[in-house]
Short mmCIF file of C-alpha atoms in Angstrom, two decimals:
data_model
loop_
_atom_site.label_atom_id
_atom_site.label_comp_id
_atom_site.label_asym_id
_atom_site.label_seq_id
_atom_site.Cartn_x
_atom_site.Cartn_y
_atom_site.Cartn_z
CA MET A 1 62.92 -49.16 79.73
CA LYS A 2 63.26 -45.76 77.66
CA ILE A 3 61.84 -45.45 74.05
CA GLY A 4 63.17 -42.88 71.70
CA HIS A 5 61.25 -40.74 69.20
CA GLN A 6 62.44 -43.04 66.40
CA GLU A 7 61.08 -45.96 67.94
CA LEU A 8 57.67 -43.95 68.45
CA THR A 9 57.86 -42.87 65.10
CA GLY A 10 58.01 -46.23 63.69
CA TYR A 11 55.03 -47.33 65.98
CA LEU A 12 52.85 -44.76 64.66
CA GLU A 13 53.62 -45.63 61.19
CA ARG A 14 52.77 -49.22 61.57
CA LEU A 15 49.57 -48.44 63.28
CA GLN A 16 48.63 -46.35 60.06
CA LYS A 17 46.43 -47.90 57.28
CA PRO A 18 47.54 -48.51 54.25
CA ARG A 19 47.98 -46.00 51.20
CA PRO A 20 46.71 -46.57 48.24
CA ALA A 21 49.35 -48.05 45.61
CA ASP A 22 49.36 -44.96 43.64
CA ILE A 23 50.02 -42.96 46.50
CA MET A 24 52.99 -45.46 47.52
CA LYS A 25 54.43 -45.47 44.05
CA LEU A 26 55.02 -41.96 44.60
CA GLU A 27 56.66 -42.16 47.48
CA ALA A 28 58.75 -44.81 46.76
CA TYR A 29 59.70 -42.40 43.10
CA ALA A 30 60.77 -39.36 46.18
CA GLU A 31 62.89 -42.01 48.06
CA GLU A 32 64.36 -43.09 44.94
CA HIS A 33 65.37 -39.06 43.78
CA GLY A 34 65.96 -37.80 46.70
CA VAL A 35 62.90 -35.95 46.56
CA PRO A 36 61.99 -34.30 50.08
CA ILE A 37 58.08 -35.05 50.85
CA MET A 38 56.57 -35.16 54.31
CA GLU A 39 57.00 -38.09 56.51
CA PRO A 40 54.16 -40.39 57.11
CA THR A 41 53.14 -39.40 60.52
CA GLY A 42 53.68 -35.93 59.51
CA ILE A 43 51.28 -35.74 56.66
CA ASP A 44 48.78 -37.63 58.43
CA ALA A 45 48.64 -35.17 61.45
CA LEU A 46 48.31 -32.29 58.46
CA LEU A 47 45.53 -34.37 56.94
CA ARG A 48 43.50 -34.98 59.90
CA LEU A 49 43.69 -31.07 60.86
CA LEU A 50 42.73 -29.72 57.61
CA SER A 51 39.70 -32.05 57.70
CA LEU A 52 38.48 -30.53 61.16
CA LYS A 53 39.11 -26.69 59.28
CA ASN A 54 37.47 -28.02 55.94
CA PRO A 55 39.50 -25.38 53.80
CA LYS A 56 38.11 -24.46 50.68
CA LYS A 57 40.98 -22.75 49.47
CA ILE A 58 44.77 -23.78 50.19
CA LEU A 59 47.94 -22.36 49.40
CA GLU A 60 51.25 -24.01 49.16
CA ILE A 61 54.48 -22.77 49.32
CA GLY A 62 57.10 -25.51 47.74
CA THR A 63 55.22 -28.34 45.23
CA ALA A 64 58.15 -30.31 45.00
CA ILE A 65 56.64 -33.71 42.93
CA GLY A 66 53.11 -32.60 43.79
CA TYR A 67 52.71 -35.23 46.73
CA SER A 68 51.34 -32.99 49.18
CA ALA A 69 49.01 -31.14 47.31
CA ILE A 70 47.67 -34.72 45.78
CA ARG A 71 46.98 -36.01 49.45
CA MET A 72 45.34 -32.62 50.84
CA ALA A 73 43.45 -32.77 47.18
CA LEU A 74 42.36 -36.31 47.85
CA GLU A 75 41.65 -35.48 51.70
CA LEU A 76 39.50 -32.21 50.70
CA PRO A 77 37.68 -33.28 47.74
CA GLU A 78 35.81 -29.83 47.88
CA ALA A 79 38.88 -27.61 48.24
CA GLU A 80 40.86 -26.09 45.93
CA ILE A 81 45.07 -26.16 46.16
CA PHE A 82 47.17 -23.64 44.65
CA THR A 83 51.04 -24.16 44.90
CA ILE A 84 53.94 -22.64 43.79
CA GLU A 85 57.35 -24.46 42.55
CA ARG A 86 60.47 -22.84 41.74
CA ASP A 87 62.35 -25.97 40.31
CA GLU A 88 61.44 -26.55 36.63
CA GLN A 89 62.07 -30.13 36.98
CA ARG A 90 59.88 -30.65 39.88
CA TYR A 91 57.45 -28.35 38.50
CA HIS A 92 56.92 -30.48 35.38
CA GLU A 93 56.81 -33.73 37.25
CA ALA A 94 54.45 -32.23 39.50
CA ILE A 95 52.29 -31.30 37.02
CA ARG A 96 52.64 -34.66 35.27
CA ASN A 97 51.41 -36.14 38.90
CA ILE A 98 48.50 -34.17 39.59
CA GLN A 99 47.34 -34.81 35.75
CA SER A 100 47.65 -38.77 36.52
CA PHE A 101 45.46 -38.38 39.42
CA GLN A 102 43.16 -36.45 37.15
CA LEU A 103 43.17 -33.27 40.03
CA GLU A 104 44.79 -30.65 37.45
CA ASN A 105 41.12 -28.86 37.47
CA ARG A 106 41.32 -28.40 41.40
CA ILE A 107 45.43 -28.05 41.70
CA HIS A 108 47.22 -25.27 40.54
CA VAL A 109 50.92 -24.90 39.91
CA PHE A 110 52.70 -21.66 39.70
CA PHE A 111 56.12 -21.85 38.49
CA GLY A 112 58.62 -19.34 40.09
CA ASP A 113 60.06 -18.42 43.39
CA ALA A 114 57.62 -17.79 46.25
CA LEU A 115 59.61 -14.82 47.35
CA SER A 116 59.47 -12.95 43.82
CA GLU A 117 56.23 -14.22 42.15
CA SER A 118 53.83 -13.55 44.83
CA ALA A 119 51.58 -11.29 43.01
CA ALA A 120 49.97 -13.94 40.72
CA VAL A 121 49.31 -15.72 44.21
CA GLN A 122 48.05 -12.93 45.50
CA SER A 123 45.52 -12.85 42.85
CA MET A 124 43.52 -15.72 44.18
CA ALA A 125 43.81 -14.60 47.66
CA PRO A 126 42.55 -15.12 50.57
CA TYR A 127 43.28 -18.20 51.58
CA ASP A 128 41.65 -20.30 54.01
CA ALA A 129 45.20 -22.21 54.75
CA LEU A 130 48.62 -21.62 54.08
CA PHE A 131 51.24 -24.69 53.66
CA ILE A 132 54.89 -24.13 54.23
CA ASP A 133 57.33 -26.50 52.95
CA ALA A 134 60.03 -24.95 50.81
CA ALA A 135 63.28 -23.71 51.26
CA LYS A 136 63.80 -24.07 55.59
CA GLY A 137 66.30 -20.82 55.69
CA GLN A 138 63.52 -18.48 54.41
CA TYR A 139 60.75 -19.61 56.49
CA GLN A 140 60.47 -16.38 58.15
CA LYS A 141 59.97 -14.64 54.98
CA PHE A 142 57.62 -16.93 53.66
CA PHE A 143 55.33 -16.32 56.71
CA SER A 144 55.85 -12.81 56.94
CA LEU A 145 54.90 -12.42 53.14
CA TYR A 146 51.73 -14.82 52.57
CA GLU A 147 50.34 -14.28 55.72
CA GLN A 148 49.00 -11.06 54.89
CA MET A 149 47.01 -13.49 51.89
CA LEU A 150 45.26 -15.61 54.66
CA ALA A 151 41.09 -15.09 55.55
CA ASP A 152 40.65 -13.86 58.90
CA ASP A 153 39.83 -17.24 60.50
CA GLY A 154 42.66 -18.83 58.38
CA ILE A 155 45.70 -21.29 59.75
CA ILE A 156 48.95 -21.71 58.73
CA PHE A 157 51.17 -25.07 58.82
CA THR A 158 55.17 -24.97 58.70
CA ASP A 159 56.78 -28.42 57.98
CA ASN A 160 60.68 -29.44 59.33
CA VAL A 161 60.49 -27.14 62.05
CA LEU A 162 62.25 -29.55 64.34
CA PHE A 163 64.75 -30.40 61.50
CA LYS A 164 65.46 -34.04 62.34
CA GLY A 165 65.63 -33.06 66.14
CA LEU A 166 68.53 -30.56 65.84
CA VAL A 167 67.38 -27.58 66.97
CA ALA A 168 66.72 -28.75 70.42
CA GLY A 169 70.44 -29.46 70.88
CA ASP A 170 73.67 -27.62 71.05
CA TYR A 171 73.97 -27.03 67.29
CA ASP A 172 77.39 -24.87 68.10
CA GLN A 173 78.54 -28.15 67.77
CA ILE A 174 77.53 -29.15 64.73
CA GLU A 175 80.94 -29.20 62.15
CA ASN A 176 78.74 -28.76 58.85
CA LYS A 177 78.96 -25.18 58.57
CA ARG A 178 76.00 -24.83 56.35
CA ILE A 179 73.68 -27.33 58.07
CA LYS A 180 74.48 -25.34 61.57
CA LYS A 181 73.65 -21.97 59.94
CA LEU A 182 70.01 -23.88 58.56
CA VAL A 183 69.41 -25.20 62.50
CA SER A 184 69.98 -21.46 63.59
CA LYS A 185 67.83 -19.97 61.09
CA ILE A 186 65.29 -22.71 61.81
CA ASP A 187 65.44 -22.12 65.76
CA HIS A 188 65.35 -18.41 65.58
CA PHE A 189 62.26 -18.96 62.80
CA ASN A 190 60.62 -21.02 65.60
CA HIS A 191 60.99 -18.74 68.78
CA TRP A 192 59.57 -15.58 66.36
CA LEU A 193 56.89 -17.39 65.59
CA MET A 194 56.06 -18.61 69.42
CA GLU A 195 56.22 -15.27 70.14
CA HIS A 196 54.02 -13.67 66.98
CA PRO A 197 51.90 -11.41 68.51
CA GLU A 198 48.96 -12.05 65.98
CA TYR A 199 49.39 -15.80 66.08
CA ARG A 200 49.11 -18.51 68.60
CA THR A 201 51.41 -21.45 67.51
CA THR A 202 51.88 -25.18 68.93
CA ILE A 203 54.29 -27.29 67.45
CA LEU A 204 53.64 -30.78 66.92
CA PRO A 205 56.53 -33.58 66.94
CA VAL A 206 55.36 -35.53 64.32
CA GLY A 207 57.20 -36.24 61.06
CA ASP A 208 59.82 -33.94 61.46
CA GLY A 209 58.09 -31.25 63.32
CA LEU A 210 54.95 -29.70 62.41
CA ALA A 211 54.12 -26.25 63.35
CA VAL A 212 50.21 -24.93 63.42
CA SER A 213 49.67 -21.31 63.77
CA GLN A 214 46.15 -19.95 64.18
CA LYS A 215 45.27 -16.35 63.99
CA GLU A 216 44.48 -14.63 67.18
CA VAL A 217 40.89 -13.84 67.80
CA LYS A 218 40.45 -10.08 67.61
CA ARG A 219 38.07 -9.39 70.98
CA ILE A 220 36.45 -6.11 70.97
#
């Protein structure tokens, strides 16, 4: 009997401890309004890895409604999270959600495009961890721009790098031109990332695919 990825994911989600009601309320809102947030197994893996790293300062590219930032802040009570969002409606939603969790002193939200508003973000550098979860077609640009703001022992997480498994197939067969182009960009990013001379990367098949990139240790 062959078990597929969907069945395995469902099994792992059923094994997870129940999440607090206020977190599940955020998840329900995101699903109802079509707001992309991390899948349960993906966010769980991210939080476990972050807890091992215990970063004091985290930069997130792509706030959405603040779900991931809130989860990170709750998991890491000593960490500050800096996050940037370009959609005005979601920016304001994130602010309200962060305030409802009384985390406004630890989660700082910048409004603007991450590729053009980097100066404000840079003023708070260096960051111990970077989490990229924004426009997937721009992942390589985000990585190249913001990895410069990372601490020497920093770590970078990138979500959605498997994009529903489409990167593993023959995406030339995808009829939707926009999706086909996006899958091609993500696949190109994955190869570029795995071959990056300054980082060691592994891609975890959790959620929609989570890349974990750690700076190479410079040996004297």
